PDB file of C-alpha atoms in Angstrom:
ATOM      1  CA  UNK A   2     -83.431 -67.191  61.835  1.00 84.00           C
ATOM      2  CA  UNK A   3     -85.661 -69.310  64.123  1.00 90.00           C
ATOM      3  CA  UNK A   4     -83.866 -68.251  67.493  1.00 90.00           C
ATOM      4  CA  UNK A   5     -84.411 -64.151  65.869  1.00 88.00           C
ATOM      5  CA  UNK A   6     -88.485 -65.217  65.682  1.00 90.00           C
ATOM      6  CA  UNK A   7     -88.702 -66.151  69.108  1.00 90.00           C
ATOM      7  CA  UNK A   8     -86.503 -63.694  70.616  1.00 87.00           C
ATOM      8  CA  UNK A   9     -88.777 -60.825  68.812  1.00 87.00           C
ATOM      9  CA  UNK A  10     -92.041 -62.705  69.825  1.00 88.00           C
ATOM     10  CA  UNK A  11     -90.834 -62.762  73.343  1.00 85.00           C
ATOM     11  CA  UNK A  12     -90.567 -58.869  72.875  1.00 83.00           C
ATOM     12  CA  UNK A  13     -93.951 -58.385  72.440  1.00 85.00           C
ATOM     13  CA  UNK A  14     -95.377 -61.016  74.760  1.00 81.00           C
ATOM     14  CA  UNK A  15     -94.593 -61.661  78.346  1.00 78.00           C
ATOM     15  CA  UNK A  16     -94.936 -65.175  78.172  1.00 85.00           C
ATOM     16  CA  UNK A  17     -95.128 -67.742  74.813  1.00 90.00           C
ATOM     17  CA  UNK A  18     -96.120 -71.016  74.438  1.00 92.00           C
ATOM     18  CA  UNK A  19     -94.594 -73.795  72.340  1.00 92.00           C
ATOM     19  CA  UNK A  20     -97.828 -73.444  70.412  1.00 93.00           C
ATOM     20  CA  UNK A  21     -97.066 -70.107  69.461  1.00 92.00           C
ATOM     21  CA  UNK A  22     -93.314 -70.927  68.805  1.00 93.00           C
ATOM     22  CA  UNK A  23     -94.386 -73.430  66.230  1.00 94.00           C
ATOM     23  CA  UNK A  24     -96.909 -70.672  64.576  1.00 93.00           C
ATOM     24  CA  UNK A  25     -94.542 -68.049  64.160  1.00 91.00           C
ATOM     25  CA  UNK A  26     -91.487 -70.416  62.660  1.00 92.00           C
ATOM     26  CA  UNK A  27     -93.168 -73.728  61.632  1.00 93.00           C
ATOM     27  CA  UNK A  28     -91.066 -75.827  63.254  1.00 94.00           C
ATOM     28  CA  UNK A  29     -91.949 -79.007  64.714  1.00 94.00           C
ATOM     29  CA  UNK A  30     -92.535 -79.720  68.390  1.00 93.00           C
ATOM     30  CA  UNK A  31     -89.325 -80.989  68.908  1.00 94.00           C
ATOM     31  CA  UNK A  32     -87.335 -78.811  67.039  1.00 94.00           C
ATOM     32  CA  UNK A  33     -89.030 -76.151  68.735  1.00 94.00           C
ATOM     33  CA  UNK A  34     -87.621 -77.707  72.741  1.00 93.00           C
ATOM     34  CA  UNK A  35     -84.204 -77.652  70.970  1.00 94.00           C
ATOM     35  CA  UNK A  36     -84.689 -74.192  70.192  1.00 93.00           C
ATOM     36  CA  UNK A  37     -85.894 -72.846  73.915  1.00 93.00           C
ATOM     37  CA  UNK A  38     -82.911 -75.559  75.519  1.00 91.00           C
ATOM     38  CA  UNK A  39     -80.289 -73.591  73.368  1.00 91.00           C
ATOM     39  CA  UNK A  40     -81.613 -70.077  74.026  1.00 89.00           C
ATOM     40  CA  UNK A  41     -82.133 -70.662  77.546  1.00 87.00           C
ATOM     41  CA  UNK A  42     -78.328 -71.707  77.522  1.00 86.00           C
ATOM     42  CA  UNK A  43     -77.589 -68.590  76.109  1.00 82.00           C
ATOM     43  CA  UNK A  44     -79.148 -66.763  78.276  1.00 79.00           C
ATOM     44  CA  UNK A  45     -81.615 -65.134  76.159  1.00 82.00           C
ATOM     45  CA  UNK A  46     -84.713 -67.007  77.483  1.00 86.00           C
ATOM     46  CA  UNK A  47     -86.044 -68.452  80.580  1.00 84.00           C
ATOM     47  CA  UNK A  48     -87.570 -71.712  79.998  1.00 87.00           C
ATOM     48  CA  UNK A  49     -90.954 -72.806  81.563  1.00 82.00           C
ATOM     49  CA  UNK A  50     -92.878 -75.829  81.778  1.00 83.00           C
ATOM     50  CA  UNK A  51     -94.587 -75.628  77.981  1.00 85.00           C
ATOM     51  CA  UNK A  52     -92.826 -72.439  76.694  1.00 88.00           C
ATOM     52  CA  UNK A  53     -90.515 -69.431  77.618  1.00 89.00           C
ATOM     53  CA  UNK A  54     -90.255 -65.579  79.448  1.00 85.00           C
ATOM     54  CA  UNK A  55     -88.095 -62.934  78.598  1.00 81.00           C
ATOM     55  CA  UNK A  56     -83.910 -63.925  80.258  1.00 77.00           C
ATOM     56  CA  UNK A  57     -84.448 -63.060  83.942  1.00 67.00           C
ATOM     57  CA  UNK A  58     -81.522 -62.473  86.180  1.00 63.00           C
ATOM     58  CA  UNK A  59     -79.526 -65.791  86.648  1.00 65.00           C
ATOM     59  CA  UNK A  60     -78.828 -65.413  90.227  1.00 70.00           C
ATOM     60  CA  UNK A  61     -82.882 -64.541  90.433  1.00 76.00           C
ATOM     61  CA  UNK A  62     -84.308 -67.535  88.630  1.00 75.00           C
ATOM     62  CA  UNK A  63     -82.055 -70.056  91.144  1.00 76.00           C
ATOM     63  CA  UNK A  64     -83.369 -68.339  94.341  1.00 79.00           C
ATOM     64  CA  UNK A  65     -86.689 -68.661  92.835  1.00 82.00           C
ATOM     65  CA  UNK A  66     -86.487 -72.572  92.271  1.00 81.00           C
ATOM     66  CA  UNK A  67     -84.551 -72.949  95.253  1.00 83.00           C
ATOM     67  CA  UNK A  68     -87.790 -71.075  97.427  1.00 88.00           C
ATOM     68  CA  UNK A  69     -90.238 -73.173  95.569  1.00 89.00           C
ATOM     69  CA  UNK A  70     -88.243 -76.366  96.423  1.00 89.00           C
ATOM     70  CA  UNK A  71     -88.063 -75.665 100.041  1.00 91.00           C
ATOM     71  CA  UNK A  72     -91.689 -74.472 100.156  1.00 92.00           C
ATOM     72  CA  UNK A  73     -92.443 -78.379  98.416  1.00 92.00           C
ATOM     73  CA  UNK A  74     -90.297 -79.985 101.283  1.00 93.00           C
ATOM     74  CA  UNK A  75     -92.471 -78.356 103.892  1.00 93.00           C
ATOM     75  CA  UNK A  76     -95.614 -78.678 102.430  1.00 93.00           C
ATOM     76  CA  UNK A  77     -94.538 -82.471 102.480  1.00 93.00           C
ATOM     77  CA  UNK A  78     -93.567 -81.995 106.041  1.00 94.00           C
ATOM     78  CA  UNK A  79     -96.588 -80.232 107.140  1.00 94.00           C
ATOM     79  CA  UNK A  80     -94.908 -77.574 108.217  1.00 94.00           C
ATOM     80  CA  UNK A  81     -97.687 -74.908 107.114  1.00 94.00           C
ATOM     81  CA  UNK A  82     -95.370 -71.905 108.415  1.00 94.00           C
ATOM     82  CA  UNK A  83     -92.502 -72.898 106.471  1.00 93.00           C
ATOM     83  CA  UNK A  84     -94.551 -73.411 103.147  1.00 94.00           C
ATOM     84  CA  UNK A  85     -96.143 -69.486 104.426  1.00 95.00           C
ATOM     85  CA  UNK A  86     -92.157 -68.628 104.382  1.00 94.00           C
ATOM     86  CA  UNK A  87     -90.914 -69.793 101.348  1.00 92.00           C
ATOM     87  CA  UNK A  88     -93.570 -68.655  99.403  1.00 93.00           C
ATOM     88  CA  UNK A  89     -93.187 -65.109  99.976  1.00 93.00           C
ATOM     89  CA  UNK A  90     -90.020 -65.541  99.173  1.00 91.00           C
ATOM     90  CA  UNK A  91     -91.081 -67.053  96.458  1.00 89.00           C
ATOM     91  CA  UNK A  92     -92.912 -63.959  95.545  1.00 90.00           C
ATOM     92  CA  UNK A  93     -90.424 -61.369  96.536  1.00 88.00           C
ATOM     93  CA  UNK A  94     -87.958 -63.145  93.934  1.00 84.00           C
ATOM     94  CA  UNK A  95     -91.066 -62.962  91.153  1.00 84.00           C
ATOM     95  CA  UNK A  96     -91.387 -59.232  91.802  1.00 84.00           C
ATOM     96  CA  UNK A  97     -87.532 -58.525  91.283  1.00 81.00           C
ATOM     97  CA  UNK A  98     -87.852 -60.854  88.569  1.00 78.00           C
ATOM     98  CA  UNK A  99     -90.734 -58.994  86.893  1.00 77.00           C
ATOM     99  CA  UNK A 100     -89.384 -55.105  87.606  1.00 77.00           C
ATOM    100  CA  UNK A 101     -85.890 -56.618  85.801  1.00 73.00           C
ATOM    101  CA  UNK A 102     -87.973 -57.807  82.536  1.00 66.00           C
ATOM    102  CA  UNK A 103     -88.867 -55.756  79.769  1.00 59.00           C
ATOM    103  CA  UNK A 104     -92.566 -54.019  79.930  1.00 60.00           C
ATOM    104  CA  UNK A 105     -94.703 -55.825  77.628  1.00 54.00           C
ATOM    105  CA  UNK A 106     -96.445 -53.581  75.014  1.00 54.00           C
ATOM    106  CA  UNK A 107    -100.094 -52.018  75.785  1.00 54.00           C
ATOM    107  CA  UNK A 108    -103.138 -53.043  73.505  1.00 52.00           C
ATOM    108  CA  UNK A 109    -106.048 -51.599  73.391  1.00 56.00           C
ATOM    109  CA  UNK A 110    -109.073 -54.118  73.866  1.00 55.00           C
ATOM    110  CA  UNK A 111    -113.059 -53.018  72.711  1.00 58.00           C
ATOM    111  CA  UNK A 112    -115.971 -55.131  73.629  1.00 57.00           C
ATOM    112  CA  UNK A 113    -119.248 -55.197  72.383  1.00 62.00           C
ATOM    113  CA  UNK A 114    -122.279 -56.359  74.900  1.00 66.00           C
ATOM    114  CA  UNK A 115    -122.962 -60.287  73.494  1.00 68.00           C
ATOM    115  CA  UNK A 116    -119.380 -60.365  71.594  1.00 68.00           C
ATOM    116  CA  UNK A 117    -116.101 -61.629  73.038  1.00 68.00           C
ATOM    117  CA  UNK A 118    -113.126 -58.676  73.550  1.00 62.00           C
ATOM    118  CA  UNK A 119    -111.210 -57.648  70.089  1.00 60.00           C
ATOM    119  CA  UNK A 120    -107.759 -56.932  70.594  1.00 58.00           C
ATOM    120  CA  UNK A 121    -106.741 -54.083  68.768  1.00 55.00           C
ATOM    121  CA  UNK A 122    -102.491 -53.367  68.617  1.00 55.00           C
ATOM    122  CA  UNK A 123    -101.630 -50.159  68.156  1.00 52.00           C
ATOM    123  CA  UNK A 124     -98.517 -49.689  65.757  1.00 51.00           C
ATOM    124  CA  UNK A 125     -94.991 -48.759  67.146  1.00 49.00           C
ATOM    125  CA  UNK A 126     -95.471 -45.286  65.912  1.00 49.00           C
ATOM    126  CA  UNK A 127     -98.468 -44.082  67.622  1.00 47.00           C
ATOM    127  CA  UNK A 128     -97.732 -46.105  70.970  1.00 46.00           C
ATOM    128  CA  UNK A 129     -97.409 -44.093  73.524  1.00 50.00           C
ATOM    129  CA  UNK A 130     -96.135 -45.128  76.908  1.00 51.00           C
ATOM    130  CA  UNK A 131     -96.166 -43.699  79.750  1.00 51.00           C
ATOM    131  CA  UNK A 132     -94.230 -42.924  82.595  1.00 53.00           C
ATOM    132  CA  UNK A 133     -93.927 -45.808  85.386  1.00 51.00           C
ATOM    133  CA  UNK A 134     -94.727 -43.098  87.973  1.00 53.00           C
ATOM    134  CA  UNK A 135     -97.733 -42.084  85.485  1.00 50.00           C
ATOM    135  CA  UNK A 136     -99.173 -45.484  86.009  1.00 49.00           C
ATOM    136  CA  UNK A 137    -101.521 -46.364  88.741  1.00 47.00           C
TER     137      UNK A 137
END
């Protein structure tokens, strides 16, 4: 039941914390790392430092880790061109990593002058999406 409660919460959010983990099941910190460690296993999740993403393509996520190791070696090298390299690698990966994820869901946010932004969802039946070659 706890695993369904993440994986939904993950729908709606492109990125959740521990934190919010714990919120939405009540389950203790630790239980909570067991949780993300089995789904990520699974292949439902991607775990990152202090919570989870939507699964990203397992081939994807290595590359990614492997360009963000090699940009650490030569950033410890000095090598300033091969940090340059392996960071837009770095990036491409992200950006094939992002277009394979779901979209998250729109909300609609109102702010008053003096007040901080109110987030306002909209429910699933009046959502309306539209087309990725709508969308600036």
């Amino acid at each position: 039941m706890r695993h369904q409660r993440i994986i939904e919460l993950l729908a709606q959010r492109e990125f959740v914390t521990t934190t919010d983990i714990r919120q939405v099941t009540g389950a203790s910190l630790a239980t909570t790392q067991r949780d993300l460690t089995a789904l990520a296993r699974s292949g439902a999740l991607t775990r990152l430092h202090g919570g989870a993403t939507p699964a990203a393509p397992h081939g994807e996520t290595r590359l990614l880790a492997a360009y963000l190791a090699r940009g650490r070696h030569a950033l410890d090298r000095h090598d300033l061109s091969g940090v340059e390299h392996a960071l837009q690698q770095a990036l491409e990966a992200c950006a094939r990593i992002r277009r394979a994820a779901p979209r998250p869901r729109r909300s609609a946010v109102t702010q008053v002058a003096g007040e901080p932004p109110v987030l306002h969802r909209q429910p699933p039946a009046q959502r309306q999406c539209p087309d990725r070659d709508q969308v600036d």
